[in-house]
């Protein structure tokens, strides 16, 4: 496999998993790697209410770059190497699954999904029990800029924010049935991050 996509609603643990994965020895030893956080893959457009076409355009630009790297390597004389450290690897935090939920349809992102599958990407979908969404959101407020808290509360207070993200999680899980990518769904309710990393590594390595 060449890469992994980490998806999930806010406060599900994406950034924690992203940080832990990028600090694992096997990843640090990779000589060629690309990692994109949600700031580039999703948050860069979240305040401008982009159309679905604009969302697709953003992601296609990244996929173009990933394909160039991937096919340059796997069409080269090194394609059958047994040295894992020389094989390129990609980690993406939020990608087409999040954008499909925000855009209201998975159909527009099927071509991107197929292109990712052709590069042997795998999907990690983080979810949590709906009963803990409220406390997990509140827990993020002291650790993030005040604008984040204001954004959450703009949906009708904390209960409105909970309703929004619960609905997003349900849609995300539903849309995940349409992806062509191999996927691993992890319940992060207990926040046992090291155990989740072990599960992910067993799945992707």
Coordinates of N, CA, C and O in Angstrom, one line a residue, residues 5 17 19 29 47-48 63 83 90 95 98 111 134 151 154 171 178 186 197 203:
X5 N -5.7 7.5 4.5 CA -6.6 8.7 4.7 C -7.2 8.5 6.1 O -7.9 7.5 6.4
X17 N -4.2 10.8 15.9 CA -3.8 9.7 15.2 C -2.8 10.1 14.1 O -1.7 9.5 13.9
X19 N -0.7 12.7 14.2 CA 0.6 13.0 14.9 C 1.3 11.7 15.3 O 2.5 11.6 15.1
X29 N 11.4 6.7 9.0 CA 12.5 6.1 8.2 C 12.2 6.2 6.7 O 13.1 6.0 5.9
X47 N -14.5 28.2 5.3 CA -15.2 29.4 5.5 C -15.8 30.2 4.3 O -16.3 31.2 4.4
X48 N -15.6 29.6 3.1 CA -16.0 30.2 1.9 C -17.2 29.5 1.2 O -17.6 29.9 0.1
X63 N -4.5 15.1 -5.7 CA -4.4 13.7 -6.3 C -3.4 13.7 -7.5 O -2.6 12.8 -7.7
X83 N 13.0 -3.0 -0.1 CA 13.3 -2.0 0.9 C 12.1 -1.1 1.1 O 11.9 -0.2 0.3
X90 N 2.1 8.1 1.8 CA 1.3 9.4 1.9 C 0.3 9.2 3.1 O -0.3 8.2 3.2
X95 N -10.2 14.0 3.7 CA -10.1 14.1 2.3 C -11.5 14.0 1.6 O -12.4 14.7 2.0
X98 N -14.9 13.5 3.9 CA -15.4 14.7 4.5 C -16.0 15.6 3.5 O -17.1 16.2 3.8
X111 N -14.7 9.5 -8.8 CA -13.5 9.4 -9.6 C -12.2 9.6 -8.7 O -11.2 8.9 -8.9
X134 N -20.9 15.3 22.9 CA -21.0 16.6 23.6 C -19.7 16.9 24.4 O -19.1 17.9 24.3
X151 N -17.7 29.1 16.6 CA -18.2 28.4 15.4 C -19.2 27.3 15.9 O -20.3 27.2 15.3
X154 N -22.4 28.5 17.2 CA -23.3 29.2 16.2 C -24.4 28.3 15.7 O -25.3 28.8 15.0
X171 N -23.8 10.3 8.4 CA -23.7 10.4 7.0 C -22.3 9.9 6.5 O -22.2 9.2 5.5
X178 N -19.9 3.3 0.2 CA -19.7 3.5 -1.2 C -18.3 3.6 -1.7 O -18.0 3.5 -2.9
X186 N -12.7 2.6 13.3 CA -12.3 2.5 14.7 C -13.2 3.3 15.6 O -13.4 4.5 15.4
X197 N -3.5 2.9 17.3 CA -2.3 2.9 16.4 C -1.9 1.5 16.0 O -1.5 1.2 14.8
X203 N -3.4 -3.0 10.0 CA -4.2 -2.9 8.8 C -3.4 -2.4 7.6 O -3.7 -2.9 6.5

